[in-house]
mmCIF file of C-alpha atoms in Angstrom:
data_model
loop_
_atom_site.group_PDB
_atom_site.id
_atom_site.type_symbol
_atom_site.label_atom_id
_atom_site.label_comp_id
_atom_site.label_asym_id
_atom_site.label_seq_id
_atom_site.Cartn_x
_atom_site.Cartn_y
_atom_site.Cartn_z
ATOM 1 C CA UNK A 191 37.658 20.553 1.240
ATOM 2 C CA UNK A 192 35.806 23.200 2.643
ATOM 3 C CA UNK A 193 34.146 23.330 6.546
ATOM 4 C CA UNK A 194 30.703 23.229 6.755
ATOM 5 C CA UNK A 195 28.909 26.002 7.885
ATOM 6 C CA UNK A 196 27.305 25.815 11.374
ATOM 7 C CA UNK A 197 23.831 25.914 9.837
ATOM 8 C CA UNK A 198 24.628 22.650 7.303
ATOM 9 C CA UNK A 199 26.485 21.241 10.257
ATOM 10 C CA UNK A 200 22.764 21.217 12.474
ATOM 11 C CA UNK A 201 20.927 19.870 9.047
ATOM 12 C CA UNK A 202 23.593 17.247 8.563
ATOM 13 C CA UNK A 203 23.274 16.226 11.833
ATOM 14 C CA UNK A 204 19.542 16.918 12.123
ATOM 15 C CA UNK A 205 18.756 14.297 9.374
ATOM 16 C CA UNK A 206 21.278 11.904 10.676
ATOM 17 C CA UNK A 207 19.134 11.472 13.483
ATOM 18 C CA UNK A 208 15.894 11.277 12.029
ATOM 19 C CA UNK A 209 15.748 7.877 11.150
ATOM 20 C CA UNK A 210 17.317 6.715 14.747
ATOM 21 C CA UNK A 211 14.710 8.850 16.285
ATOM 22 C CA UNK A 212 11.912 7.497 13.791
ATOM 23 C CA UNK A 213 12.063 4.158 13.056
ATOM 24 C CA UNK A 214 9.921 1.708 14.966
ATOM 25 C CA UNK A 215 9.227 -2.167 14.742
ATOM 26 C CA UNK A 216 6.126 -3.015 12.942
ATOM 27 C CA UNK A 217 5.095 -6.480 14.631
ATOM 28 C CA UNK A 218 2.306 -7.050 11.626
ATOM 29 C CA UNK A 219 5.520 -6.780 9.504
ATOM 30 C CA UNK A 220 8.148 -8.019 11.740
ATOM 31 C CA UNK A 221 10.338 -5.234 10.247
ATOM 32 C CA UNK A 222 11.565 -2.039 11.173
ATOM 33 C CA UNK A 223 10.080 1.533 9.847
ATOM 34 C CA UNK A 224 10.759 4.855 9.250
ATOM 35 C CA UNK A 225 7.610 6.809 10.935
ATOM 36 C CA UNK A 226 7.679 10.631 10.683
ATOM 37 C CA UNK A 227 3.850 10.866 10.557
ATOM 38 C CA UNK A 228 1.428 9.726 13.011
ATOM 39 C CA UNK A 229 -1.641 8.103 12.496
ATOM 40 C CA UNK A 230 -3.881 10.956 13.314
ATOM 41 C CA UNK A 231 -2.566 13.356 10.846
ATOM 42 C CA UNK A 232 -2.926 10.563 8.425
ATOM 43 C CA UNK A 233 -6.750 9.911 9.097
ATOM 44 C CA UNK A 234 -7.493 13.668 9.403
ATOM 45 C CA UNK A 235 -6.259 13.779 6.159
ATOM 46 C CA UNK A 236 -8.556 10.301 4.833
ATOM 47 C CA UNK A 237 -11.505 11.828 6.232
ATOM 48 C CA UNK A 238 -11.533 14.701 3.998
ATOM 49 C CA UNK A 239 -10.185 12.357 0.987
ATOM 50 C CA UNK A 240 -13.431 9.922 1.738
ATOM 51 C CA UNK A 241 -15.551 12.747 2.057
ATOM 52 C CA UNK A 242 -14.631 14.204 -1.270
ATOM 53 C CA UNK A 243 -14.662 10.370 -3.104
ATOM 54 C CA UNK A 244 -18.464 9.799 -1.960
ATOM 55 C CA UNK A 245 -19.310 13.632 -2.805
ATOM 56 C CA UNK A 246 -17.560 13.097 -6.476
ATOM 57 C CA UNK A 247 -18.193 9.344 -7.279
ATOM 58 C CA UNK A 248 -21.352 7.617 -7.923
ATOM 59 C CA UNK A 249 -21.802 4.607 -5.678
ATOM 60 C CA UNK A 250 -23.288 1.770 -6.805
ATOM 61 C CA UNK A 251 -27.200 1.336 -6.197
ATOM 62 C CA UNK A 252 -27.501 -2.014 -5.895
ATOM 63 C CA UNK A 253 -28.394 -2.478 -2.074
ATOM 64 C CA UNK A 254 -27.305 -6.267 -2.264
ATOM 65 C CA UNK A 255 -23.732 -5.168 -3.583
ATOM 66 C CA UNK A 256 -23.014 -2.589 -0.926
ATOM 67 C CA UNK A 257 -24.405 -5.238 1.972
ATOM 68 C CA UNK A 258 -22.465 -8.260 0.838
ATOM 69 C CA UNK A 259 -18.708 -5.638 0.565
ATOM 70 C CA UNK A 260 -19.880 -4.607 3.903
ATOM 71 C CA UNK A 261 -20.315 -8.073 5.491
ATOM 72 C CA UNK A 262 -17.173 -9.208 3.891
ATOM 73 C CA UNK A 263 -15.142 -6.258 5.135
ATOM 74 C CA UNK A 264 -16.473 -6.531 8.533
ATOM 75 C CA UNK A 265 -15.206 -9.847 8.883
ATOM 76 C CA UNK A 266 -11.989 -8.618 7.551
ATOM 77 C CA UNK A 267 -11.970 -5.511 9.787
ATOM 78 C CA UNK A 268 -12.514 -7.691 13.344
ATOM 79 C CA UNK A 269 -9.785 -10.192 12.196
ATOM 80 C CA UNK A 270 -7.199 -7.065 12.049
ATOM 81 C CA UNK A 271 -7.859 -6.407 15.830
ATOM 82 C CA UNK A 272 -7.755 -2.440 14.838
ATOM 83 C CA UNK A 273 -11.096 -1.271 16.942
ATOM 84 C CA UNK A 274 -9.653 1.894 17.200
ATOM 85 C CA UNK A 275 -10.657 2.250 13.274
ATOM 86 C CA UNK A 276 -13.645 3.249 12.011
ATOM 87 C CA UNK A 277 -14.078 0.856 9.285
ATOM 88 C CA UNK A 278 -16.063 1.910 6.434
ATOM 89 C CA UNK A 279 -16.886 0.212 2.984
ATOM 90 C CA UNK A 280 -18.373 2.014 -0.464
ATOM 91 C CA UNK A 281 -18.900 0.164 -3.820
ATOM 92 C CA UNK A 282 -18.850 2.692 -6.360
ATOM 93 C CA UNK A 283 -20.103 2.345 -10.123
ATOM 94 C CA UNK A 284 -17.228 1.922 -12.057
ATOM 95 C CA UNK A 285 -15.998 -0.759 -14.253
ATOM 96 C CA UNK A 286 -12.721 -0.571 -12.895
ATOM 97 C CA UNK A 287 -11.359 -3.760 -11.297
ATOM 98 C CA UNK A 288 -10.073 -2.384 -8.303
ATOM 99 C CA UNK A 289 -10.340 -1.186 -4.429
ATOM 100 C CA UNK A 290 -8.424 0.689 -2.446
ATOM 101 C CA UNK A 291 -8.378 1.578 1.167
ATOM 102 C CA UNK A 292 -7.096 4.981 3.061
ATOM 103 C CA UNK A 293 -4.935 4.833 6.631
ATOM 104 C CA UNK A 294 -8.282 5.726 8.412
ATOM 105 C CA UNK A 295 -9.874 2.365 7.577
ATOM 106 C CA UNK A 296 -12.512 3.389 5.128
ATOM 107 C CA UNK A 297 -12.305 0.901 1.825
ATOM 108 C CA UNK A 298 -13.439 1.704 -1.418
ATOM 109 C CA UNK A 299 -14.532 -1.518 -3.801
ATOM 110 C CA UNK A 300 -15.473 -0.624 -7.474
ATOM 111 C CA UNK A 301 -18.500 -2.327 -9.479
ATOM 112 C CA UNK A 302 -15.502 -3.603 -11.735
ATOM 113 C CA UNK A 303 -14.215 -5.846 -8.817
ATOM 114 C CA UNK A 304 -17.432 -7.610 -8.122
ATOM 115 C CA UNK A 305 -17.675 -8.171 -11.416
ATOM 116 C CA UNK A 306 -14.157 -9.887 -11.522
ATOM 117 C CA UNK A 307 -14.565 -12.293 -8.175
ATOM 118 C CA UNK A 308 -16.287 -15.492 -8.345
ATOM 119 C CA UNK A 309 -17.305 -15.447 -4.571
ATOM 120 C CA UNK A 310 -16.862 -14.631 -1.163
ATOM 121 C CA UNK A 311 -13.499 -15.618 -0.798
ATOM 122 C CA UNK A 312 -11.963 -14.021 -3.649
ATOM 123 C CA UNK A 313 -13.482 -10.861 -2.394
ATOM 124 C CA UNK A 314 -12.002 -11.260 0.874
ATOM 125 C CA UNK A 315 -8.484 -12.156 -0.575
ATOM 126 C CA UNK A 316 -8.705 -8.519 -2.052
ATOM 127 C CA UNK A 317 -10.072 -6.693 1.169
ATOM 128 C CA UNK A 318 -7.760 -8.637 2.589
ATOM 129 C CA UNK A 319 -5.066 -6.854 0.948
ATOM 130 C CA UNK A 320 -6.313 -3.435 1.482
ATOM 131 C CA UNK A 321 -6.267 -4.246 5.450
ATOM 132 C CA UNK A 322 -2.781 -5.704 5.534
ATOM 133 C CA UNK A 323 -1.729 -2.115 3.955
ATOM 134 C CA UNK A 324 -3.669 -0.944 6.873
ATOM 135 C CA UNK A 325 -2.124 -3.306 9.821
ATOM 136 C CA UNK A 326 1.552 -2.607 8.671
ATOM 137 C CA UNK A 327 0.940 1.078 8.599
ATOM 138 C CA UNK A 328 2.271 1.303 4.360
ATOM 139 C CA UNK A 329 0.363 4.745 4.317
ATOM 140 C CA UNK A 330 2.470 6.054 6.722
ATOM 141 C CA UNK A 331 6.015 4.827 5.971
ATOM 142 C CA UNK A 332 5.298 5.712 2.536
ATOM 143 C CA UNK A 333 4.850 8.909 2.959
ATOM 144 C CA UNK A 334 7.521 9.597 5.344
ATOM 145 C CA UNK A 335 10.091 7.790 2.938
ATOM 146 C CA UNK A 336 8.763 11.002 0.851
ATOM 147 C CA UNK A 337 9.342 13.242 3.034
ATOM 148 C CA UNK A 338 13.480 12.192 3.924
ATOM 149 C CA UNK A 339 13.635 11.721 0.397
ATOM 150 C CA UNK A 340 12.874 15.437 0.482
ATOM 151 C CA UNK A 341 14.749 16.841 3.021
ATOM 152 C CA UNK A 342 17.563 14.564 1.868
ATOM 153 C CA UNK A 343 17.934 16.206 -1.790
ATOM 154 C CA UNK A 344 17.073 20.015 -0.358
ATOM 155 C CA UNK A 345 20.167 19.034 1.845
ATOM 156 C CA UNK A 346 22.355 18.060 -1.066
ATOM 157 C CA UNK A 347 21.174 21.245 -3.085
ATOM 158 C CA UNK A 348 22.632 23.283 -0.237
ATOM 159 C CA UNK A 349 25.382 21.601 0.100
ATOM 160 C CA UNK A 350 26.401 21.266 -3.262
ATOM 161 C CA UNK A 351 25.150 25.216 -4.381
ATOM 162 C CA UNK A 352 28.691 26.256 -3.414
ATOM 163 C CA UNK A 353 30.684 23.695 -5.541
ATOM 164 C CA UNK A 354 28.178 23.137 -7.842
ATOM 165 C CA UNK A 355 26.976 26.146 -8.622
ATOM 166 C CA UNK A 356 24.573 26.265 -11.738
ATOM 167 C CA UNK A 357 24.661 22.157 -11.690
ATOM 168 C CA UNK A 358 23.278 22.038 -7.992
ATOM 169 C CA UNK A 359 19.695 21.951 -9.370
ATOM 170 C CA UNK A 360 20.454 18.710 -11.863
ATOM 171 C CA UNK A 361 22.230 17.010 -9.452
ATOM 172 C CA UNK A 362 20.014 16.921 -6.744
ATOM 173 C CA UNK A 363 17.504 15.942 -9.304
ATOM 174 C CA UNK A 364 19.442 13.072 -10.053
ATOM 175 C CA UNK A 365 19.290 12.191 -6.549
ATOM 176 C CA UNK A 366 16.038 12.562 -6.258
ATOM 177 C CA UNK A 367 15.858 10.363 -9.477
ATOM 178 C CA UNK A 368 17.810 7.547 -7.636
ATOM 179 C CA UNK A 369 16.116 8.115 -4.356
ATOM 180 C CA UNK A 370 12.695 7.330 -6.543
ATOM 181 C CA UNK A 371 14.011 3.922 -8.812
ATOM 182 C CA UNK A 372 16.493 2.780 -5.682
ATOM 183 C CA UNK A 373 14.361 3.297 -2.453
ATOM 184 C CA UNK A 374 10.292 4.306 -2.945
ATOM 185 C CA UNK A 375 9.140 1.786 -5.765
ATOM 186 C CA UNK A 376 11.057 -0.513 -4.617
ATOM 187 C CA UNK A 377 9.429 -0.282 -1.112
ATOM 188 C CA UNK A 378 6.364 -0.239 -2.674
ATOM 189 C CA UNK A 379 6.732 -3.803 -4.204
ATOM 190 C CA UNK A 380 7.371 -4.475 -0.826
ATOM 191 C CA UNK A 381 4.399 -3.072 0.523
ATOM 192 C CA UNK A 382 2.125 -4.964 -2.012
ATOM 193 C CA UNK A 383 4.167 -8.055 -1.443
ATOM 194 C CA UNK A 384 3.415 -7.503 2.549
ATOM 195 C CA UNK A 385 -0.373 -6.471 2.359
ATOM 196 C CA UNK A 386 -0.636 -10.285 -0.187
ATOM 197 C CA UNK A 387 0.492 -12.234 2.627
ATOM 198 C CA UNK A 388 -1.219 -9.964 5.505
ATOM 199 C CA UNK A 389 -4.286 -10.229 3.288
ATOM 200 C CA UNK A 390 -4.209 -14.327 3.673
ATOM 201 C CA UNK A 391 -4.027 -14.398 7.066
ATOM 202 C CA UNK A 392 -6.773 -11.711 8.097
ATOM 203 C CA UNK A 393 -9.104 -13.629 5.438
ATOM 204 C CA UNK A 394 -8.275 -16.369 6.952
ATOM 205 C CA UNK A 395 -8.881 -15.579 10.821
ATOM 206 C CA UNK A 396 -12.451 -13.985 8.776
ATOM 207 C CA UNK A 397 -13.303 -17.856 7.979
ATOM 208 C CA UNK A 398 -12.247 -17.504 4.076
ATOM 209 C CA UNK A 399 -10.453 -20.031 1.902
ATOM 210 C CA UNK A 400 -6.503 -18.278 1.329
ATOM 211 C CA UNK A 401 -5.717 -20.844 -2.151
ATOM 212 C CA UNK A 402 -9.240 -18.313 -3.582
ATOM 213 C CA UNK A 403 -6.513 -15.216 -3.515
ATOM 214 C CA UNK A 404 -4.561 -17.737 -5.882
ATOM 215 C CA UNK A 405 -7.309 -18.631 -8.208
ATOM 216 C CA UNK A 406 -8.322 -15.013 -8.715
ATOM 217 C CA UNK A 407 -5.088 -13.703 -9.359
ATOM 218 C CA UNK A 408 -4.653 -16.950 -11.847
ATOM 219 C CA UNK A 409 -7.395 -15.650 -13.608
ATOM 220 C CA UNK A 410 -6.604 -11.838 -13.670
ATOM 221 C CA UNK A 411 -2.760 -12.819 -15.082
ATOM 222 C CA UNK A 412 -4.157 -15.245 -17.303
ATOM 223 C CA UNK A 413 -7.122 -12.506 -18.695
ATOM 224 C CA UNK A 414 -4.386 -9.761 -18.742
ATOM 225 C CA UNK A 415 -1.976 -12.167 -21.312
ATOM 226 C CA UNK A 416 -0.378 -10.114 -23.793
ATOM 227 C CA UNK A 417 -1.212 -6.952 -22.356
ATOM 228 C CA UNK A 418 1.923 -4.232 -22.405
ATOM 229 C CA UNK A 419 3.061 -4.115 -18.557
ATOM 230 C CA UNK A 420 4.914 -1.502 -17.003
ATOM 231 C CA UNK A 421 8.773 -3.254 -16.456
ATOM 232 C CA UNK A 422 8.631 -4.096 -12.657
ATOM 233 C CA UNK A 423 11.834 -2.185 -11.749
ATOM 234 C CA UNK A 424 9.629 1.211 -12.927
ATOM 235 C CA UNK A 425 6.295 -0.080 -11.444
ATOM 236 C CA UNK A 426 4.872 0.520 -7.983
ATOM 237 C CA UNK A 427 3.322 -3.123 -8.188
ATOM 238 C CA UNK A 428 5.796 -6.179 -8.450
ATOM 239 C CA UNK A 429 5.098 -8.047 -11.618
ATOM 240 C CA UNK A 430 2.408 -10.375 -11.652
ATOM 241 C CA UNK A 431 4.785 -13.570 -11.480
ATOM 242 C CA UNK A 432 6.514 -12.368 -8.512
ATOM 243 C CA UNK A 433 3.386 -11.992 -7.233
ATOM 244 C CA UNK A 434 1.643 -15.195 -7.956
ATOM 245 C CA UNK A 435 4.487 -17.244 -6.738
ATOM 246 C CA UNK A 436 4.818 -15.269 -2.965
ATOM 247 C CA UNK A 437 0.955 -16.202 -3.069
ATOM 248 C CA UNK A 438 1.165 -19.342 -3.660
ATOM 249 C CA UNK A 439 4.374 -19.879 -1.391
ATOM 250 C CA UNK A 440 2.263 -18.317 1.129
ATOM 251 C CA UNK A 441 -0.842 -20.502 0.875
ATOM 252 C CA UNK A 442 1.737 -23.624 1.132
ATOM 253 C CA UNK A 443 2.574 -22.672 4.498
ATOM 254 C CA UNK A 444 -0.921 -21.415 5.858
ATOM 255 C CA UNK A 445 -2.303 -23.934 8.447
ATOM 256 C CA UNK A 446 -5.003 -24.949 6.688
ATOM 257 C CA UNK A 447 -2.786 -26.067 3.638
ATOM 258 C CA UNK A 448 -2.627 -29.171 4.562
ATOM 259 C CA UNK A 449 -6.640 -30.424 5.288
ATOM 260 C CA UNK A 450 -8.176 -27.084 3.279
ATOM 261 C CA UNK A 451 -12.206 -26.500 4.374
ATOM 262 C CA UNK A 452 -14.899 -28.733 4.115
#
């Protein structure tokens, strides 16, 4: 076996200590995280994303629509406890049923999605979700899970170019292949599995009913029924069972499970 070179040595040991250096406990979460970015290059970088969503999408102009998201998300916003946010909401016209929400707090609902939700609550449930990717910081650990996964296979490619040789390059793509199926979409279930249960208790401490994120996503699996789906080991979303039941394991052990609202 041959001795590293000084210069591998330093990288070796360089991104041996990232993660020791990096990783912080999320108390939202109750986990620990790998953190290479901070929040403020993560917002300057949602400001120009928002900017170029509202300059490129149509929103919605129905003046009823965009005050009802707004009063909803407030709600949603104050229960987080994240006033150093500037929350921000946007329906835009498209029959997509969907919404999705950027690290600096800004939240975009599509026409779709009020379409979908039978009330307050089940709207809630959903910008619930989109705050509890906020709260546990997903945006951030996501994308620094990128960038070891990176540095991790241009380290390999190095290291291997010697021994290797004209293989390095497949290789460290099949790193990077196993690095993608064994460590990012699998966090990213996770993520979407955190920001269900997150969601129920922000919409909660808002003064909305958790058992409506249950209903809706009843209806949405039941609606979807015989639909292709991506397998879940390949999707960034868990699969809709998996799903359903941490929901309704969740709303089980919420406190107002037992007595519910008047």
């Amino acid at each position: 076996m041959c001795r590293a070179c000084p210069s591998r040595r330093w990288l070796l040991g360089a991104l041996a200590a990232v993660p020791l250096a990096a990783c912080s406990e999320n108390v939202e979460t109750g986990r620990n995280q790998l953190i290479l970015v901070d929040d403020g290059q993560l917002a300057g970088l949602a400001d120009q994303a928002w900017s170029d969503l509202r300059g490129k999408t149509p929103l919605l102009r129905d003046p009823e629509a965009q005050a009802r998201v707004g009063r909803v998300g407030a709600g949603i916003a104050k229960a987080t406890g994240r006033t150093d946010l500037d929350w921000g909401y946007a329906v835009f016209d498209s029959p997509d049923v969907n919404a999705f929400v950027l690290p600096n707090g800004k939240v975009a609902v599509f026409r779709g999605l009020l379409d979908a939700v039978r009330s307050d609550d089940e709207l809630a449930a959903v910008m619930g979700h989109e705050a509890g990717h906020v709260v546990a910081r997903h945006a951030a650990e996501r994308v620094s899970q990128q960038l070891a996964v990176q540095a991790g296979v241009s380290l390999a490619q190095i290291l291997l170019s010697e021994q290797a040789g004209e293989n390095a390059d497949e290789i460290a793509g099949a790193l990077g292949m196993g690095a993608m199926y064994g460590v990012i979409l699998p966090y990213s279930r996770k993520h979407e599995l955190e920001a269900d249960v997150l969601g129920l208790t922000l919409m909660e401490k808002a003064g909305h009913e958790p058992r409506a994120a249950v209903a809706f996503w009843e209806r949405r699996i039941a609606e979807a029924k015989g639909q292709p789906n991506v397998p879940e080991v390949l999707s960034t979303h868990p699969a809709d069972a998996t799903r359903l039941a941490r929901l309704r394991e969740a709303v089980q052990t919420s406190p107002s499970a037992s007595g519910g609202r008047g």
